Short mmCIF file of C-alpha atoms in Angstrom, two decimals:
data_model
loop_
_atom_site.label_atom_id
_atom_site.label_comp_id
_atom_site.label_asym_id
_atom_site.label_seq_id
_atom_site.Cartn_x
_atom_site.Cartn_y
_atom_site.Cartn_z
CA UNK A 120 98.98 101.01 88.54
CA UNK A 121 100.05 102.76 92.00
CA UNK A 122 99.03 106.30 92.87
CA UNK A 123 101.09 108.00 95.75
CA UNK A 124 102.01 111.21 96.48
CA UNK A 125 106.08 112.73 97.72
CA UNK A 126 106.66 115.53 99.70
CA UNK A 127 109.51 116.61 102.13
CA UNK A 128 112.89 115.42 99.93
CA UNK A 129 116.28 115.60 101.49
CA UNK A 130 119.75 114.68 100.10
CA UNK A 131 123.14 114.27 102.18
CA UNK A 132 126.01 113.82 99.05
CA UNK A 133 128.76 115.49 97.81
CA UNK A 134 127.93 119.17 96.55
CA UNK A 135 124.06 118.23 97.70
CA UNK A 136 124.57 119.20 101.17
CA UNK A 137 120.63 119.30 102.16
CA UNK A 138 117.70 120.62 100.18
CA UNK A 139 118.27 123.95 99.93
CA UNK A 140 121.48 123.80 98.51
CA UNK A 141 120.73 120.97 96.31
CA UNK A 142 117.16 122.30 95.30
CA UNK A 143 119.05 124.93 92.77
CA UNK A 144 121.38 122.67 91.83
CA UNK A 145 119.25 119.82 90.38
CA UNK A 146 116.59 123.01 88.58
CA UNK A 147 119.99 123.66 86.94
CA UNK A 148 120.10 127.19 88.11
CA UNK A 149 123.35 126.96 89.32
CA UNK A 150 126.34 124.64 88.48
CA UNK A 151 127.02 121.56 90.33
CA UNK A 152 130.49 121.02 91.84
CA UNK A 153 131.73 118.08 93.79
CA UNK A 154 132.75 119.53 97.56
CA UNK A 155 133.52 117.28 100.37
CA UNK A 156 131.03 115.70 102.67
CA UNK A 157 130.38 117.24 105.51
CA UNK A 158 131.20 114.60 108.91
CA UNK A 159 127.45 114.86 109.77
CA UNK A 160 126.09 114.56 113.08
CA UNK A 161 122.24 114.25 113.52
CA UNK A 162 120.90 116.50 116.20
CA UNK A 163 118.03 114.20 116.05
CA UNK A 164 120.03 111.24 117.77
CA UNK A 165 120.71 111.45 121.36
CA UNK A 166 124.80 111.72 122.14
CA UNK A 167 125.38 108.31 122.84
CA UNK A 168 123.64 106.98 119.58
CA UNK A 169 125.81 110.03 117.66
CA UNK A 170 129.09 108.30 119.04
CA UNK A 171 128.14 104.84 118.49
CA UNK A 172 126.69 105.25 115.28
CA UNK A 173 128.64 104.15 112.07
CA UNK A 174 129.22 106.60 109.18
CA UNK A 175 126.09 104.59 107.35
CA UNK A 176 123.92 105.22 110.20
CA UNK A 177 124.98 109.07 110.56
CA UNK A 178 124.43 109.93 106.88
CA UNK A 179 121.19 108.10 106.49
CA UNK A 180 119.82 109.61 109.37
CA UNK A 181 120.89 113.19 108.23
CA UNK A 182 118.58 113.25 105.39
CA UNK A 183 115.92 111.47 107.22
CA UNK A 184 116.10 114.48 109.58
CA UNK A 185 116.16 116.30 106.88
CA UNK A 186 112.62 115.04 106.00
CA UNK A 187 111.35 115.25 109.25
CA UNK A 188 111.89 119.07 108.81
CA UNK A 189 109.78 120.24 105.80
CA UNK A 190 106.48 117.75 106.82
CA UNK A 191 103.66 118.00 108.95
CA UNK A 192 103.16 114.56 109.21
CA UNK A 193 104.39 113.77 113.11
CA UNK A 194 107.36 111.58 112.98
CA UNK A 195 105.74 109.21 115.11
CA UNK A 196 103.03 108.65 112.12
CA UNK A 197 105.28 107.61 109.87
CA UNK A 198 105.97 103.70 109.17
CA UNK A 199 109.63 103.43 107.37
CA UNK A 200 111.44 101.81 104.79
CA UNK A 201 115.48 101.86 104.45
CA UNK A 202 117.00 100.86 101.32
CA UNK A 203 120.88 100.51 100.63
CA UNK A 204 122.61 98.32 98.67
CA UNK A 205 125.42 97.31 100.90
CA UNK A 206 124.67 98.05 103.98
CA UNK A 207 127.68 99.63 106.39
CA UNK A 208 130.69 98.92 104.23
CA UNK A 209 132.76 100.51 107.24
CA UNK A 210 131.33 97.58 109.69
CA UNK A 211 131.97 94.55 106.85
CA UNK A 212 135.42 95.71 106.47
CA UNK A 213 136.58 95.28 110.36
CA UNK A 214 134.60 92.08 110.34
CA UNK A 215 136.32 91.05 107.62
CA UNK A 216 139.63 91.92 108.72
CA UNK A 217 138.82 89.98 112.19
CA UNK A 218 138.05 87.34 111.04
CA UNK A 219 141.59 87.02 108.46
CA UNK A 220 142.68 87.53 112.06
CA UNK A 221 144.43 84.58 113.69
CA UNK A 222 142.64 85.32 116.88
CA UNK A 223 139.82 87.18 115.83
CA UNK A 224 137.74 89.66 117.78
CA UNK A 225 135.02 91.51 117.19
CA UNK A 226 133.39 94.93 119.58
CA UNK A 227 129.77 94.38 120.89
CA UNK A 228 129.22 97.77 119.37
CA UNK A 229 130.65 96.82 115.41
CA UNK A 230 128.92 93.83 116.35
CA UNK A 231 125.23 95.35 117.14
CA UNK A 232 126.04 98.07 114.03
CA UNK A 233 126.11 95.15 111.36
CA UNK A 234 122.81 94.00 110.97
CA UNK A 235 121.11 95.83 107.48
CA UNK A 236 118.44 97.13 109.91
CA UNK A 237 120.95 99.05 111.95
CA UNK A 238 119.99 102.46 110.46
CA UNK A 239 116.59 102.27 110.80
CA UNK A 240 116.68 100.69 114.49
CA UNK A 241 118.90 104.19 115.76
CA UNK A 242 116.04 105.91 113.53
CA UNK A 243 113.61 104.73 115.80
CA UNK A 244 115.03 105.17 118.89
CA UNK A 245 115.75 108.68 117.75
CA UNK A 246 112.37 109.61 117.23
CA UNK A 247 110.80 107.06 120.19
CA UNK A 248 108.58 105.42 117.25
CA UNK A 249 107.17 102.37 117.75
CA UNK A 250 105.70 102.49 114.00
CA UNK A 251 106.50 99.38 111.95
CA UNK A 252 109.76 99.92 109.55
CA UNK A 253 111.45 97.76 106.44
CA UNK A 254 114.65 97.55 105.53
CA UNK A 255 116.03 96.19 102.08
CA UNK A 256 118.67 95.47 99.66
CA UNK A 257 117.87 94.93 96.28
CA UNK A 258 121.87 95.51 94.23
CA UNK A 259 121.88 98.77 91.87
CA UNK A 260 118.16 98.79 91.90
CA UNK A 261 118.15 99.25 95.70
CA UNK A 262 115.82 102.52 95.51
CA UNK A 263 113.87 101.74 92.49
CA UNK A 264 112.85 98.44 95.51
CA UNK A 265 112.10 101.25 98.13
CA UNK A 266 110.48 103.34 96.08
CA UNK A 267 107.65 99.88 95.25
CA UNK A 268 107.67 99.03 98.74
CA UNK A 269 106.49 102.40 100.07
CA UNK A 270 104.08 102.83 97.28
CA UNK A 271 102.65 99.25 97.98
CA UNK A 272 102.54 99.59 101.93
CA UNK A 273 101.09 103.21 101.77
CA UNK A 274 97.97 102.39 99.34
CA UNK A 275 97.58 98.80 100.83
CA UNK A 276 97.15 100.63 104.94
CA UNK A 277 96.53 104.09 103.95
CA UNK A 278 99.38 105.43 106.09
CA UNK A 279 102.19 108.09 105.01
CA UNK A 280 105.58 106.02 104.80
CA UNK A 281 109.34 107.55 105.22
CA UNK A 282 111.71 106.59 102.48
CA UNK A 283 115.41 106.84 102.96
CA UNK A 284 118.16 105.50 100.79
CA UNK A 285 121.78 105.36 101.30
CA UNK A 286 124.75 103.52 100.28
CA UNK A 287 129.01 104.61 100.69
CA UNK A 288 131.87 103.05 98.73
CA UNK A 289 133.85 100.77 100.34
CA UNK A 290 137.31 100.90 101.33
CA UNK A 291 140.22 99.12 100.01
CA UNK A 292 140.62 95.92 99.34
CA UNK A 293 136.59 95.49 98.91
CA UNK A 294 136.10 98.76 97.08
CA UNK A 295 137.48 96.53 93.65
CA UNK A 296 134.49 94.15 94.71
CA UNK A 297 131.97 96.52 95.03
CA UNK A 298 133.33 99.88 93.76
CA UNK A 299 130.87 103.22 94.68
CA UNK A 300 131.93 106.88 93.47
CA UNK A 301 130.52 108.88 96.06
CA UNK A 302 127.93 108.74 99.48
CA UNK A 303 124.86 109.60 98.67
CA UNK A 304 121.48 109.73 100.58
CA UNK A 305 118.03 110.74 100.42
CA UNK A 306 114.99 110.70 102.05
CA UNK A 307 111.38 111.29 101.08
CA UNK A 308 107.56 111.16 102.79
CA UNK A 309 105.28 109.39 100.40
CA UNK A 310 101.68 109.48 100.94
CA UNK A 311 98.67 108.00 99.96
CA UNK A 312 96.56 110.93 99.94
CA UNK A 313 97.68 114.89 98.88
CA UNK A 314 98.77 117.19 101.40
CA UNK A 315 99.33 120.78 102.34
CA UNK A 316 103.56 120.14 101.66
CA UNK A 317 102.54 117.42 98.28
CA UNK A 318 104.75 118.54 95.81
CA UNK A 319 104.52 115.78 93.10
CA UNK A 320 101.45 113.15 92.55
CA UNK A 321 103.06 109.92 91.09
CA UNK A 322 101.87 107.02 89.44
CA UNK A 323 104.02 104.04 89.65
CA UNK A 324 103.96 100.31 87.00
CA UNK A 325 106.33 97.76 85.76
CA UNK A 326 106.56 97.35 82.52
CA UNK A 327 109.20 95.22 80.48
CA UNK A 328 112.06 96.88 79.56
CA UNK A 329 111.88 99.44 76.56
CA UNK A 330 113.77 102.45 76.95
CA UNK A 331 116.65 103.55 78.72
CA UNK A 332 116.66 104.81 82.61
CA UNK A 333 116.30 108.07 83.23
CA UNK A 334 119.35 110.02 83.46
CA UNK A 335 121.06 113.47 84.81
CA UNK A 336 121.90 116.01 81.44
CA UNK A 337 124.72 117.71 83.90
CA UNK A 338 127.83 114.91 83.91
CA UNK A 339 128.86 115.33 86.88
CA UNK A 340 125.77 114.19 88.71
CA UNK A 341 124.96 111.46 85.37
CA UNK A 342 128.73 109.63 87.40
CA UNK A 343 127.08 110.22 90.83
CA UNK A 344 123.85 108.68 89.34
CA UNK A 345 125.51 105.63 87.97
CA UNK A 346 128.28 105.49 90.55
CA UNK A 347 126.40 104.73 93.76
CA UNK A 348 122.96 102.83 93.75
CA UNK A 349 120.73 105.41 96.63
CA UNK A 350 121.67 108.27 93.73
CA UNK A 351 119.84 106.58 91.04
CA UNK A 352 117.19 108.69 92.36
CA UNK A 353 118.66 111.88 90.91
CA UNK A 354 115.90 112.34 88.10
CA UNK A 355 112.95 111.87 90.64
CA UNK A 356 114.47 114.21 92.73
CA UNK A 357 115.36 117.03 90.03
CA UNK A 358 111.33 116.38 89.13
CA UNK A 359 110.48 117.51 93.70
CA UNK A 360 113.29 120.87 93.08
CA UNK A 361 112.12 121.56 89.45
CA UNK A 362 108.74 119.57 88.63
CA UNK A 363 107.67 119.94 84.71
CA UNK A 364 104.65 118.69 83.41
CA UNK A 365 103.41 115.32 83.01
CA UNK A 366 107.00 113.95 83.12
CA UNK A 367 107.99 109.84 82.81
CA UNK A 368 110.87 108.52 84.67
CA UNK A 369 112.33 105.18 84.29
CA UNK A 370 113.99 103.15 86.63
CA UNK A 371 115.88 99.90 86.02
CA UNK A 372 114.31 97.61 88.80
CA UNK A 373 114.69 93.72 87.34
CA UNK A 374 116.80 91.89 84.74
CA UNK A 375 113.67 91.84 82.92
CA UNK A 376 111.36 94.90 83.80
CA UNK A 377 111.45 98.61 84.42
CA UNK A 378 109.74 101.08 86.79
CA UNK A 379 107.72 103.31 85.19
CA UNK A 380 106.94 106.54 87.25
CA UNK A 381 104.71 109.38 85.72
CA UNK A 382 105.02 112.21 87.32
CA UNK A 383 102.87 116.00 87.73
CA UNK A 384 103.43 118.78 90.14
CA UNK A 385 100.94 119.56 92.45
#
């Protein structure tokens, strides 16, 4: 069983534009309305990176930037984990189109952005960090895998981490092979100790499948949750927005096991 703490939640998704706007929706104080996602240009990125960064990089960085605004932990002290089931659908589509061309040509910028850790690289440059960063993918369990990795690393190294999960949908025709309903990114700081900004104390364990995954009561938020692997974080974000005493969340993980997360407000 892994024990850790959470603070500085952030979210960027249609109808959930930033934590200040999303918190009353997740706390069920305001009705959810799915509005278009703004064109994010995170100010933390230098101008060159703002121009060259893909939509995936800009979305992930927007969420990560918001987390930095509400934690007192210096960004250069944070290791980071970036989780995404697809990586960058825009670049994958362009590379596949180029490969199908009789004379395939790929721009250096597209090739540069094609690696799975491109957002993590942009992030490290933006905050001038030499701390470790990991980029992982685990299909629909990418958020759960990122949360587990962050919990293990923060306990093993006794240090805080930034966890970022993001995914954007493919355009046609690749969307037929991997359909996602809407873009979604979230970020939070995972610590092995409580701080003045701590919002939840969590314990995480892995068990055999025994219950359905935690869901959202609102039908449209539930549609968002199942439509994007990064949005599987929504039940946890709801706990951060409106914590209840001793809540237990369940996340689908591997085919034969689940993660069970016990949350207690701090």
